[in-house]
One Martini backbone bead per residue (centre of mass of N, CA, C, O) as a GRO file, in nm:
protein
  191
    1MET     BB    1  -3.735   6.213  -7.377
    2SER     BB    2  -3.794   5.909  -7.406
    3LEU     BB    3  -3.944   5.632  -7.295
    4GLU     BB    4  -3.722   5.446  -7.364
    5ASN     BB    5  -3.489   5.602  -7.241
    6LEU     BB    6  -3.608   5.614  -6.962
    7GLY     BB    7  -3.612   5.307  -6.918
    8LYS     BB    8  -3.311   5.265  -6.956
    9ALA     BB    9  -3.217   5.454  -6.734
   10LEU     BB   10  -3.368   5.311  -6.508
   11MET     BB   11  -3.238   5.043  -6.549
   12GLN     BB   12  -2.947   5.132  -6.500
   13GLU     BB   13  -3.001   5.250  -6.226
   14GLY     BB   14  -3.105   4.984  -6.102
   15LYS     BB   15  -2.852   4.819  -6.160
   16ALA     BB   16  -2.659   4.995  -5.999
   17GLU     BB   17  -2.809   4.974  -5.734
   18ALA     BB   18  -2.792   4.666  -5.717
   19ARG     BB   19  -2.485   4.647  -5.722
   20LYS     BB   20  -2.448   4.817  -5.470
   21ILE     BB   21  -2.612   4.635  -5.279
   22ILE     BB   22  -2.458   4.374  -5.334
   23SER     BB   23  -2.183   4.479  -5.251
   24GLU     BB   24  -2.264   4.554  -4.963
   25ALA     BB   25  -2.363   4.269  -4.885
   26GLU     BB   26  -2.094   4.128  -4.937
   27LYS     BB   27  -1.935   4.287  -4.726
   28GLN     BB   28  -2.112   4.210  -4.485
   29ALA     BB   29  -2.083   3.904  -4.522
   30SER     BB   30  -1.775   3.902  -4.498
   31ALA     BB   31  -1.765   4.024  -4.214
   32GLU     BB   32  -1.942   3.809  -4.077
   33LEU     BB   33  -1.764   3.570  -4.159
   34ALA     BB   34  -1.511   3.671  -4.009
   35LYS     BB   35  -1.642   3.679  -3.732
   36ALA     BB   36  -1.722   3.379  -3.727
   37LYS     BB   37  -1.435   3.271  -3.759
   38ASP     BB   38  -1.321   3.402  -3.503
   39ALA     BB   39  -1.523   3.274  -3.308
   40ALA     BB   40  -1.451   2.982  -3.381
   41LYS     BB   41  -1.154   2.999  -3.297
   42GLU     BB   42  -1.209   3.075  -3.003
   43ILE     BB   43  -1.382   2.830  -2.931
   44THR     BB   44  -1.170   2.620  -3.013
   45ALA     BB   45  -0.950   2.712  -2.815
   46VAL     BB   46  -1.113   2.673  -2.557
   47ALA     BB   47  -1.179   2.375  -2.605
   48ARG     BB   48  -0.889   2.276  -2.626
   49LYS     BB   49  -0.803   2.363  -2.343
   50LYS     BB   50  -1.010   2.193  -2.189
   51VAL     BB   51  -0.921   1.922  -2.303
   52GLU     BB   52  -0.633   1.936  -2.199
   53GLU     BB   53  -0.710   1.955  -1.899
   54ILE     BB   54  -0.863   1.686  -1.893
   55VAL     BB   55  -0.629   1.509  -1.983
   56VAL     BB   56  -0.434   1.582  -1.755
   57ALA     BB   57  -0.620   1.497  -1.524
   58GLU     BB   58  -0.649   1.204  -1.617
   59GLN     BB   59  -0.352   1.134  -1.608
   60ASN     BB   60  -0.306   1.200  -1.309
   61GLU     BB   61  -0.515   1.001  -1.203
   62ARG     BB   62  -0.385   0.746  -1.327
   63ILE     BB   63  -0.110   0.777  -1.196
   64SER     BB   64  -0.208   0.773  -0.903
   65ALA     BB   65  -0.345   0.496  -0.921
   66ALA     BB   66  -0.090   0.340  -1.004
   67LYS     BB   67   0.081   0.412  -0.757
   68LEU     BB   68  -0.110   0.295  -0.548
   69LYS     BB   69  -0.109   0.008  -0.661
   70ALA     BB   70   0.197  -0.035  -0.637
   71LYS     BB   71   0.214   0.004  -0.330
   72LYS     BB   72   0.029  -0.235  -0.263
   73ILE     BB   73   0.196  -0.453  -0.396
   74VAL     BB   74   0.451  -0.403  -0.231
   75SER     BB   75   0.321  -0.440   0.047
   76ASP     BB   76   0.219  -0.728   0.003
   77ALA     BB   77   0.496  -0.849  -0.062
   78THR     BB   78   0.631  -0.770   0.201
   79ASN     BB   79   0.436  -0.918   0.391
   80THR     BB   80   0.485  -1.198   0.271
   81THR     BB   81   0.787  -1.202   0.329
   82ILE     BB   82   0.768  -1.161   0.632
   83ASP     BB   83   0.591  -1.406   0.694
   84SER     BB   84   0.790  -1.613   0.582
   85ALA     BB   85   1.027  -1.537   0.766
   86MET     BB   86   0.881  -1.587   1.034
   87GLU     BB   87   0.836  -1.887   0.986
   88LYS     BB   88   1.134  -1.965   0.961
   89ILE     BB   89   1.217  -1.862   1.239
   90TRP     BB   90   1.027  -2.042   1.399
   91GLN     BB   91   1.145  -2.311   1.298
   92GLU     BB   92   1.420  -2.252   1.430
   93PHE     BB   93   1.322  -2.199   1.721
   94VAL     BB   94   1.201  -2.493   1.762
   95LYS     BB   95   1.501  -2.624   1.748
   96LEU     BB   96   1.628  -2.551   2.025
   97PRO     BB   97   1.595  -2.829   2.189
   98SER     BB   98   1.831  -2.963   1.992
   99LYS     BB   99   2.034  -2.804   2.125
  100GLU     BB  100   2.312  -2.806   2.337
  101ASP     BB  101   2.222  -2.521   2.503
  102TYR     BB  102   1.929  -2.576   2.616
  103GLU     BB  103   1.973  -2.638   2.914
  104THR     BB  104   2.058  -2.351   2.989
  105ILE     BB  105   1.803  -2.211   2.895
  106LEU     BB  106   1.597  -2.368   3.067
  107LYS     BB  107   1.722  -2.300   3.339
  108GLY     BB  108   1.680  -1.992   3.317
  109LEU     BB  109   1.369  -1.998   3.288
  110ILE     BB  110   1.304  -2.147   3.553
  111THR     BB  111   1.470  -1.992   3.774
  112SER     BB  112   1.354  -1.708   3.723
  113ALA     BB  113   1.058  -1.785   3.788
  114GLU     BB  114   1.106  -1.906   4.074
  115LYS     BB  115   1.216  -1.647   4.200
  116GLU     BB  116   0.959  -1.477   4.158
  117LEU     BB  117   0.755  -1.708   4.302
  118GLY     BB  118   0.871  -1.915   4.498
  119ASN     BB  119   0.805  -2.168   4.392
  120GLY     BB  120   0.654  -2.360   4.153
  121VAL     BB  121   0.491  -2.482   3.881
  122VAL     BB  122   0.633  -2.688   3.633
  123ASN     BB  123   0.586  -2.657   3.274
  124VAL     BB  124   0.637  -2.903   3.021
  125ASN     BB  125   0.719  -3.089   2.784
  126ALA     BB  126   0.775  -3.418   2.727
  127ASN     BB  127   1.078  -3.383   2.627
  128ASP     BB  128   1.161  -3.193   2.897
  129MET     BB  129   1.112  -3.349   3.160
  130ARG     BB  130   1.387  -3.469   3.241
  131LEU     BB  131   1.547  -3.202   3.238
  132ALA     BB  132   1.366  -3.042   3.442
  133LYS     BB  133   1.416  -3.241   3.689
  134LYS     BB  134   1.718  -3.144   3.713
  135ILE     BB  135   1.635  -2.838   3.788
  136SER     BB  136   1.351  -2.925   3.924
  137LYS     BB  137   1.110  -3.036   4.184
  138ASN     BB  138   0.833  -2.881   4.041
  139VAL     BB  139   0.741  -3.086   3.826
  140SER     BB  140   0.504  -3.169   3.625
  141ASP     BB  141   0.346  -3.463   3.495
  142LYS     BB  142   0.204  -3.272   3.304
  143PRO     BB  143   0.214  -3.192   2.988
  144ALA     BB  144   0.278  -2.935   2.780
  145ASP     BB  145   0.156  -2.738   2.493
  146ILE     BB  146   0.476  -2.701   2.387
  147SER     BB  147   0.788  -2.654   2.228
  148GLY     BB  148   0.918  -2.496   2.477
  149GLY     BB  149   1.021  -2.446   2.776
  150ALA     BB  150   0.827  -2.263   3.034
  151ILE     BB  151   0.560  -2.294   3.281
  152VAL     BB  152   0.501  -2.091   3.569
  153THR     BB  153   0.321  -2.156   3.872
  154SER     BB  154   0.178  -2.077   4.131
  155LYS     BB  155   0.052  -2.244   4.393
  156ASN     BB  156  -0.238  -2.083   4.365
  157GLY     BB  157  -0.260  -1.998   4.035
  158LYS     BB  158  -0.245  -1.668   3.989
  159ILE     BB  159   0.051  -1.697   3.876
  160ILE     BB  160   0.208  -1.651   3.546
  161ILE     BB  161   0.501  -1.774   3.377
  162ASP     BB  162   0.572  -1.737   3.030
  163ASN     BB  163   0.858  -1.937   2.895
  164SER     BB  164   0.781  -2.003   2.624
  165LEU     BB  165   0.858  -2.005   2.300
  166GLU     BB  166   0.599  -1.871   2.207
  167SER     BB  167   0.610  -1.626   2.400
  168ILE     BB  168   0.885  -1.519   2.324
  169PHE     BB  169   0.830  -1.483   2.022
  170ASP     BB  170   0.578  -1.302   2.052
  171SER     BB  171   0.727  -1.067   2.213
  172LYS     BB  172   0.936  -1.031   1.942
  173LYS     BB  173   0.781  -0.992   1.671
  174ASP     BB  174   0.800  -0.685   1.612
  175GLU     BB  175   1.108  -0.667   1.606
  176VAL     BB  176   1.150  -0.875   1.380
  177ARG     BB  177   0.982  -0.731   1.164
  178LYS     BB  178   1.157  -0.476   1.157
  179ILE     BB  179   1.416  -0.614   1.070
  180ILE     BB  180   1.309  -0.735   0.810
  181PHE     BB  181   1.214  -0.471   0.682
  182SER     BB  182   1.495  -0.332   0.680
  183GLU     BB  183   1.624  -0.545   0.498
  184ILE     BB  184   1.437  -0.512   0.257
  185SER     BB  185   1.487  -0.210   0.218
  186ALA     BB  186   1.794  -0.231   0.175
  187GLN     BB  187   1.775  -0.413  -0.075
  188GLY     BB  188   1.598  -0.217  -0.244
  189ALA     BB  189   1.811   0.021  -0.242
  190GLU     BB  190   2.042  -0.141  -0.400
  191LYS     BB  191   1.875  -0.174  -0.687
   0.00000   0.00000   0.00000
């Protein structure tokens, strides 16, 4: 074999070896690329799942916050409505002295207090003075700053029975608020 032929043979052998190495490298690169693609898919899937969980948690948090805000708005509106109704009821309650059966009411308030105290000093507003003097002989000449009813004080001043309209209304305020609230709730349930 000549040197030229030997060179050609070595060259062909080298080229074949290079092709074999390149082919093997391409297979390994292809396998590594497939592994990298699979790993990327897995990482993407995990990331997507985490993002979905974060989105769901954020949505739930926003929904909870919105529900809480809505409850507060409803509660504030209910309280405003109750306060408004209480004011209207008070305005009607203050009109009691102008009603025809007020004399009977005032008589009951004064006589029940005098029975408890054994005749005390009766205090009424200026408008009720004349009417109160028909009911009791112990009416003070100084008018009380009340809307109606009577405040009766024991002779020694230690015991006070407050049967003023303000006191009566105030003592029933919680019951009236509950009634108004249940009415509002019943109306809300009907809608």
